[in-house]
């Protein structure tokens, strides 16, 4: 067992809640964030984090309540340490009822039917990525597979050339490694933006069939009866890239971390591929990535804790999805778990837009790999696998197999 | 048995129609087609209905048995 960091609990309390000092953005050996947060969950459902200054919720029932009450727990900010963001993302920072209009425009492109249409090409792109490594007997799953084919699939889904994938892989890595604020990260943000500025200008000059071209679809869609501005469409494209690429890579990486260190589950995936959809839900439950927040629109009494308008609550999904009140044997990965109503894609009106896409990509990623490379293992001791904080992610995942 | 999908709570996770494809289906946006509706569950699909209710992250699906009691 890894020990709790002595500096997390301060010994202070605020409105009856323990005060912690938790800086969630450092690199640590994989599993330490989750282990620390699990220990906190057992001791109290609500904390005040003096580092960043926000409430932290650790129980599933409370987090579901927050997701479903978008009037009180708004999306004016979703970054726990930044209640007044300088920039409003569409649709992440838009509240109901306007929010639903944006989601209707986007849902069509990201719904199950649209996702099914790109699945054959997703399989092709995944297979191409595996072709690159299969004869080497080793790879870094994160850099060579998990980060590569979902980017191609995303570009396909939004009707952009998949050959541009390497650009986006580099940009998202630089942006997330620099937590959106290093000079390199800001340069990359500018380059992503410029890519879409040029795309939008092109489609304004020469519109395509909105049924076949996502950019034209956005440029011709209306909100409150008015067409969206170029700036709004640019905003949406930027947000899709920043929200969509790092997370799928990470979800796949954690799945392969589990399977490369668990012989029984790996054999079962190989011998019984029909278990894969259930295994995916369990990997999503066991390894949530996102620790986002909501901003209070008014003063409330939340389960006995007085919270004030303008304050933030952080929803600690990496431990919330291990809540024993919600899941039996929450600390065990059960790839055939039956009752699995996890909230790893969030909930309420802002439920992850890309969830259908992510599930398809994970299924393709698991199916194609295990068909080609059924016997593989982690190439280093598990405690050498490093996890990035913030939005959780593996730095690398070295796998080896016999060729 | 009857199955009700709470339209306010349903947010289109898609878990219900994925685990119970013989009972529930998706619309173009990814919401279950019977959002906000009550449907009769054929006896042969009761297990599917329970699985759909248990899989819903929003706890938006409720079941009642033929005597009107809440079930699951």
Coordinates of C-alpha atoms in Angstrom, one line a residue, chain A residues 2-401:
Chain A
X2 CA 1.2 3.5 -0.8
X3 CA 1.0 5.8 2.2
X4 CA -1.1 9.0 2.3
X5 CA 1.0 12.1 1.9
X6 CA 1.4 13.7 5.3
X7 CA 0.7 17.1 4.0
X8 CA -2.8 16.4 2.5
X9 CA -4.8 16.9 5.8
X10 CA -4.1 20.2 7.4
X11 CA -5.9 19.5 10.7
X12 CA -8.1 22.6 10.1
X13 CA -11.8 22.5 9.4
X14 CA -14.3 24.7 7.5
X15 CA -18.0 24.6 8.2
X16 CA -17.4 21.1 9.7
X17 CA -15.5 19.8 6.7
X18 CA -11.8 18.8 7.0
X19 CA -9.5 21.2 5.1
X20 CA -6.9 19.6 2.8
X21 CA -4.0 20.9 0.9
X22 CA -4.2 18.9 -2.3
X23 CA -2.2 19.9 -5.4
X24 CA -3.5 17.6 -8.1
X25 CA -1.3 18.5 -11.0
X26 CA 2.0 16.7 -10.2
X27 CA 3.5 13.6 -11.8
X28 CA 3.3 10.6 -9.5
X29 CA 3.6 6.8 -9.7
X30 CA 0.4 5.4 -11.2
X31 CA -2.4 4.8 -8.7
X32 CA -1.2 7.2 -6.0
X33 CA -3.8 9.9 -6.8
X34 CA -6.6 7.4 -6.7
X35 CA -5.3 5.8 -3.5
X36 CA -5.0 9.1 -1.7
X37 CA -8.4 10.2 -2.8
X38 CA -9.9 6.8 -1.8
X39 CA -8.6 7.4 1.7
X40 CA -10.1 10.8 1.8
X41 CA -13.5 9.5 0.6
X42 CA -13.6 7.1 3.5
X43 CA -13.0 9.8 6.1
X44 CA -15.4 12.5 4.8
X45 CA -17.8 13.1 1.9
X46 CA -16.9 16.8 1.6
X47 CA -13.6 18.6 2.0
X48 CA -12.4 22.1 1.5
X49 CA -9.2 22.3 -0.5
X50 CA -7.2 25.3 0.6
X51 CA -4.9 24.7 -2.4
X52 CA -7.0 26.4 -5.1
X53 CA -9.8 27.2 -2.7
X54 CA -12.7 24.9 -3.6
X55 CA -15.0 22.2 -2.1
X56 CA -14.2 18.5 -3.0
X57 CA -17.0 16.0 -3.2
X58 CA -16.1 12.3 -2.9
X59 CA -19.4 10.4 -2.9
X60 CA -21.3 9.2 -6.0
X61 CA -24.8 10.2 -4.9
X62 CA -23.7 13.8 -4.2
X63 CA -21.8 14.0 -7.5
X64 CA -24.9 12.7 -9.4
X65 CA -27.0 15.4 -7.6
X66 CA -24.5 18.1 -8.7
X67 CA -24.4 17.0 -12.3
X68 CA -28.2 16.9 -12.4
X69 CA -28.7 20.3 -10.8
X70 CA -27.3 22.6 -13.5
X71 CA -29.2 25.6 -12.2
X72 CA -27.4 25.7 -8.9
X73 CA -24.2 24.0 -9.9
X74 CA -23.4 25.9 -13.1
X75 CA -20.8 25.4 -15.9
X76 CA -19.8 29.1 -15.7
X77 CA -16.5 27.5 -14.7
X78 CA -15.5 23.9 -14.8
X79 CA -11.9 24.4 -13.6
X80 CA -12.0 24.1 -9.8
X81 CA -9.1 26.5 -9.1
X82 CA -10.3 29.1 -11.6
X83 CA -13.9 30.3 -10.9
X84 CA -13.7 33.2 -13.4
X85 CA -12.2 31.8 -16.6
X86 CA -11.1 34.5 -19.1
X87 CA -12.5 32.5 -21.9
X88 CA -15.9 30.7 -22.2
X89 CA -15.8 27.4 -24.1
X90 CA -18.7 26.3 -26.2
X91 CA -20.5 24.2 -25.1
X92 CA -18.7 23.4 -21.8
X93 CA -19.2 26.8 -20.2
X94 CA -22.7 27.3 -21.6
X95 CA -25.7 26.6 -19.3
X96 CA -29.2 25.4 -20.1
X97 CA -31.4 26.3 -21.8
X98 CA -29.0 27.7 -24.5
X99 CA -26.7 24.8 -24.0
X100 CA -29.2 22.3 -25.3
X101 CA -29.2 24.0 -28.7
X102 CA -25.5 23.6 -29.1
X103 CA -25.7 20.0 -28.0
X104 CA -28.4 19.3 -30.6
X105 CA -26.1 20.6 -33.3
X106 CA -23.1 18.6 -32.0
X107 CA -25.0 15.4 -30.9
X108 CA -25.9 14.6 -34.5
X109 CA -22.2 14.4 -35.4
X110 CA -21.2 12.5 -32.3
X111 CA -24.3 10.3 -31.8
X112 CA -24.2 6.5 -32.1
X113 CA -25.2 6.5 -35.8
X114 CA -22.5 8.9 -36.9
X115 CA -20.0 6.9 -34.8
X116 CA -21.0 3.7 -36.4
X117 CA -20.3 5.2 -39.9
X118 CA -16.7 5.9 -39.0
X119 CA -16.1 2.5 -37.3
X120 CA -14.7 0.7 -40.4
X121 CA -12.1 3.4 -40.9
X122 CA -11.4 3.5 -37.2
X123 CA -10.5 -0.2 -37.5
X124 CA -8.3 0.6 -40.5
X125 CA -6.4 3.4 -38.7
X126 CA -5.9 1.3 -35.6
X127 CA -4.6 -1.6 -37.7
X128 CA -2.2 0.8 -39.4
X129 CA -0.8 2.0 -36.1
X130 CA -0.4 -1.7 -35.0
X131 CA 1.4 -2.4 -38.3
X132 CA 4.0 0.1 -37.3
X133 CA 5.0 -1.7 -34.1
X134 CA 4.0 -5.4 -34.5
X135 CA 7.4 -6.6 -35.7
X136 CA 9.4 -4.6 -33.2
X137 CA 8.2 -6.7 -30.2
X138 CA 7.9 -3.5 -28.2
X139 CA 6.2 -0.2 -28.2
X140 CA 5.2 2.7 -26.0
X141 CA 1.4 2.2 -26.1
X142 CA 0.6 5.8 -25.2
X143 CA 2.8 7.5 -27.9
X144 CA 2.6 4.9 -30.6
X145 CA -1.0 3.5 -30.5
X146 CA -3.3 5.3 -27.9
X147 CA -2.4 8.8 -29.1
X148 CA -2.3 8.0 -32.8
X149 CA -5.4 6.2 -34.1
X150 CA -8.1 8.0 -32.1
X151 CA -6.7 11.3 -33.5
X152 CA -7.1 10.0 -37.0
X153 CA -10.7 8.8 -36.1
X154 CA -11.6 12.2 -34.7
X155 CA -10.4 14.0 -37.8
X156 CA -12.4 11.5 -39.9
X157 CA -15.5 12.2 -37.8
X158 CA -15.3 15.9 -38.3
X159 CA -14.4 15.5 -42.0
X160 CA -10.8 16.6 -41.9
X161 CA -7.8 14.8 -43.5
X162 CA -6.5 12.0 -41.3
X163 CA -3.0 12.8 -42.6
X164 CA -3.0 15.8 -40.3
X165 CA -3.1 13.6 -37.2
X166 CA 0.6 14.0 -36.3
X167 CA 0.1 17.8 -36.0
X168 CA -2.8 17.3 -33.5
X169 CA -0.9 14.6 -31.6
X170 CA 2.0 17.0 -31.0
X171 CA -0.2 19.9 -30.2
X172 CA -2.4 18.2 -27.6
X173 CA 0.7 16.6 -25.9
X174 CA 2.4 20.0 -25.7
X175 CA -0.8 21.7 -24.4
X176 CA -1.6 19.2 -21.7
X177 CA 2.0 18.8 -20.6
X178 CA 2.2 22.5 -20.2
X179 CA -1.2 22.7 -18.4
X180 CA -2.4 25.2 -21.0
X181 CA 0.0 27.8 -19.6
X182 CA 3.7 27.2 -20.5
X183 CA 5.1 29.2 -23.4
X184 CA 5.2 26.0 -25.5
X185 CA 1.6 25.2 -24.6
X186 CA 0.4 28.7 -25.5
X187 CA 2.2 28.5 -28.8
X188 CA 0.5 25.1 -29.5
X189 CA -2.9 26.6 -28.6
X190 CA -2.2 29.3 -31.1
X191 CA -1.3 26.8 -33.8
X192 CA -4.5 24.7 -33.2
X193 CA -6.5 27.9 -33.4
X194 CA -4.8 29.0 -36.7
X195 CA -5.5 25.6 -38.2
X196 CA -9.2 26.1 -37.6
X197 CA -9.2 29.8 -38.6
X198 CA -8.0 28.7 -42.0
X199 CA -10.5 25.9 -42.2
X200 CA -13.4 28.2 -41.4
X201 CA -12.2 30.8 -43.9
X202 CA -12.0 28.1 -46.5
X203 CA -15.6 26.8 -45.8
X204 CA -17.0 30.4 -45.8
X205 CA -15.5 30.9 -49.3
X206 CA -16.5 27.5 -50.6
X207 CA -19.2 25.9 -48.5
X208 CA -19.7 22.1 -48.8
X209 CA -22.7 19.9 -48.3
X210 CA -23.5 20.3 -44.5
X211 CA -24.6 16.7 -44.4
X212 CA -21.1 15.7 -45.4
X213 CA -18.9 18.4 -44.0
X214 CA -18.9 19.1 -40.3
X215 CA -17.4 22.6 -40.6
X216 CA -20.1 23.6 -43.0
X217 CA -22.7 22.0 -40.8
X218 CA -21.5 24.2 -37.9
X219 CA -21.4 27.3 -40.1
X220 CA -25.0 26.8 -41.3
X221 CA -26.5 25.8 -37.9
X222 CA -28.5 28.3 -35.9
X223 CA -28.7 29.1 -32.2
X224 CA -31.6 31.3 -31.0
X225 CA -32.5 31.6 -34.7
X226 CA -29.1 33.2 -35.7
X227 CA -26.3 31.5 -37.5
X228 CA -23.2 30.9 -35.3
X229 CA -20.4 33.4 -35.8
X230 CA -17.0 32.3 -37.1
X231 CA -15.6 32.9 -33.6
X232 CA -18.2 30.5 -32.1
X233 CA -17.4 27.8 -34.6
X234 CA -13.7 28.3 -34.0
X235 CA -14.4 28.0 -30.2
X236 CA -16.2 24.7 -30.8
X237 CA -13.5 23.2 -32.9
X238 CA -10.8 24.2 -30.4
X239 CA -12.8 22.8 -27.6
X240 CA -13.4 19.5 -29.4
X241 CA -9.7 19.0 -29.9
X242 CA -8.8 19.9 -26.3
X243 CA -11.6 17.8 -24.8
X244 CA -11.4 14.8 -27.0
X245 CA -8.0 13.7 -27.9
X246 CA -6.1 13.4 -24.6
X247 CA -8.9 11.6 -22.8
X248 CA -9.4 8.7 -25.3
X249 CA -5.6 8.1 -25.4
X250 CA -5.6 8.0 -21.6
X251 CA -8.6 5.7 -21.3
X252 CA -7.0 3.2 -23.7
X253 CA -3.7 3.4 -21.9
X254 CA -5.2 2.6 -18.5
X255 CA -7.1 -0.4 -20.1
X256 CA -3.8 -1.7 -21.4
X257 CA -2.0 -1.0 -18.1
X258 CA -4.6 -3.3 -16.5
X259 CA -4.4 -6.0 -19.1
X260 CA -0.6 -6.0 -19.4
X261 CA -0.4 -6.7 -15.7
X262 CA -3.4 -9.1 -15.3
X263 CA -2.9 -12.4 -17.1
X264 CA -6.4 -13.8 -16.4
X265 CA -8.3 -10.7 -17.7
X266 CA -6.0 -10.5 -20.7
X267 CA -6.6 -14.2 -21.6
X268 CA -10.3 -13.7 -21.2
X269 CA -10.3 -10.7 -23.6
X270 CA -8.4 -12.8 -26.2
X271 CA -10.5 -15.9 -25.8
X272 CA -13.9 -14.2 -25.3
X273 CA -13.9 -10.9 -27.2
X274 CA -17.7 -10.5 -26.5
X275 CA -16.7 -9.5 -23.0
X276 CA -15.0 -6.3 -24.4
X277 CA -18.0 -3.9 -24.1
X278 CA -18.4 -4.9 -20.4
X279 CA -14.6 -4.7 -19.8
X280 CA -14.6 -1.1 -21.3
X281 CA -17.3 0.1 -18.9
X282 CA -15.3 -1.4 -16.0
X283 CA -12.0 0.2 -17.2
X284 CA -13.9 3.5 -17.4
X285 CA -15.3 3.0 -13.9
X286 CA -12.0 1.9 -12.3
X287 CA -9.8 4.6 -14.0
X288 CA -11.7 7.9 -14.3
X289 CA -9.6 10.7 -15.7
X290 CA -11.4 13.9 -15.1
X291 CA -11.6 16.0 -11.9
X292 CA -13.7 18.9 -13.1
X293 CA -15.8 21.4 -11.2
X294 CA -19.0 23.3 -11.1
X295 CA -19.6 26.9 -9.9
X296 CA -22.4 27.7 -7.4
X297 CA -25.0 30.2 -8.7
X298 CA -26.4 30.8 -5.2
X299 CA -25.9 30.1 -1.5
X300 CA -27.1 26.7 -0.5
X301 CA -27.0 24.2 2.3
X302 CA -25.5 21.1 0.7
X303 CA -26.0 18.1 2.9
X304 CA -25.4 20.3 6.0
X305 CA -22.5 22.3 4.6
X306 CA -23.2 26.0 3.8
X307 CA -21.8 26.7 0.4
X308 CA -21.8 30.2 -1.1
X309 CA -22.6 31.7 -4.5
X310 CA -19.4 31.9 -6.6
X311 CA -17.6 29.0 -4.9
X312 CA -16.5 26.0 -6.8
X313 CA -17.0 22.3 -6.1
X314 CA -14.6 19.7 -7.5
X315 CA -16.1 16.3 -8.4
X316 CA -13.4 13.8 -7.5
X317 CA -14.4 11.1 -10.0
X318 CA -11.2 9.0 -9.6
X319 CA -12.5 8.2 -6.1
X320 CA -16.2 8.8 -6.6
X321 CA -16.3 5.8 -9.0
X322 CA -14.8 3.6 -6.2
X323 CA -17.6 4.5 -3.7
X324 CA -18.8 1.3 -2.0
X325 CA -22.3 2.8 -1.6
X326 CA -22.5 2.7 -5.4
X327 CA -20.5 -0.3 -6.4
X328 CA -19.9 -3.8 -4.9
X329 CA -16.2 -4.6 -4.4
X330 CA -15.3 -1.1 -5.8
X331 CA -11.5 -1.6 -5.5
X332 CA -11.5 -4.7 -7.7
X333 CA -11.5 -4.5 -11.5
X334 CA -14.2 -6.9 -12.6
X335 CA -14.4 -7.0 -16.4
X336 CA -17.8 -8.8 -16.3
X337 CA -19.3 -6.4 -13.6
X338 CA -23.1 -6.4 -14.1
X339 CA -24.3 -3.3 -12.3
X340 CA -22.1 -0.6 -13.6
X341 CA -23.7 2.8 -13.8
X342 CA -20.5 4.8 -13.6
X343 CA -20.3 8.5 -14.1
X344 CA -16.9 8.6 -15.7
X345 CA -18.3 10.5 -18.6
X346 CA -19.9 12.9 -16.2
X347 CA -23.7 13.3 -16.1
X348 CA -26.5 15.7 -16.5
X349 CA -26.8 18.0 -19.5
X350 CA -23.0 18.2 -20.0
X351 CA -22.5 14.4 -20.2
X352 CA -19.4 13.9 -22.4
X353 CA -20.3 14.6 -26.0
X354 CA -17.7 12.1 -27.2
X355 CA -18.8 9.2 -25.0
X356 CA -20.2 7.2 -27.9
X357 CA -17.1 7.9 -30.0
X358 CA -14.8 7.0 -27.1
X359 CA -16.5 3.7 -26.5
X360 CA -16.3 2.7 -30.1
X361 CA -12.6 3.7 -30.2
X362 CA -11.9 1.7 -27.1
X363 CA -13.7 -1.4 -28.5
X364 CA -11.8 -1.1 -31.8
X365 CA -8.5 -0.6 -29.9
X366 CA -9.0 -3.6 -27.7
X367 CA -10.3 -5.9 -30.5
X368 CA -7.7 -5.1 -33.1
X369 CA -4.7 -5.3 -30.7
X370 CA -5.7 -8.6 -29.1
X371 CA -6.3 -10.2 -32.5
X372 CA -2.8 -9.2 -33.6
X373 CA -0.8 -9.2 -30.4
X374 CA -2.6 -11.5 -27.8
X375 CA 0.5 -12.2 -25.6
X376 CA 2.2 -9.1 -24.2
X377 CA 3.3 -7.7 -20.9
X378 CA 4.4 -4.5 -19.2
X379 CA 8.1 -3.9 -19.9
X380 CA 8.9 -2.3 -16.5
X381 CA 7.9 -2.7 -12.9
X382 CA 4.4 -1.2 -12.4
X383 CA 5.5 1.4 -9.9
X384 CA 7.8 2.9 -12.7
X385 CA 4.7 3.8 -14.7
X386 CA 4.2 7.6 -14.2
X387 CA 0.8 9.3 -14.0
X388 CA 0.3 12.9 -14.9
X389 CA -2.0 14.8 -12.5
X390 CA -4.7 17.3 -13.5
X391 CA -6.6 15.4 -16.1
X392 CA -5.1 12.0 -15.3
X393 CA -3.0 10.4 -18.0
X394 CA -0.1 7.9 -18.3
X395 CA 3.2 9.5 -19.4
X396 CA 4.2 6.2 -21.2
X397 CA 3.3 2.5 -21.1
X398 CA 6.1 0.3 -22.4
X399 CA 4.8 -3.1 -23.6
X400 CA 6.8 -6.1 -24.9
X401 CA 5.8 -9.2 -26.8

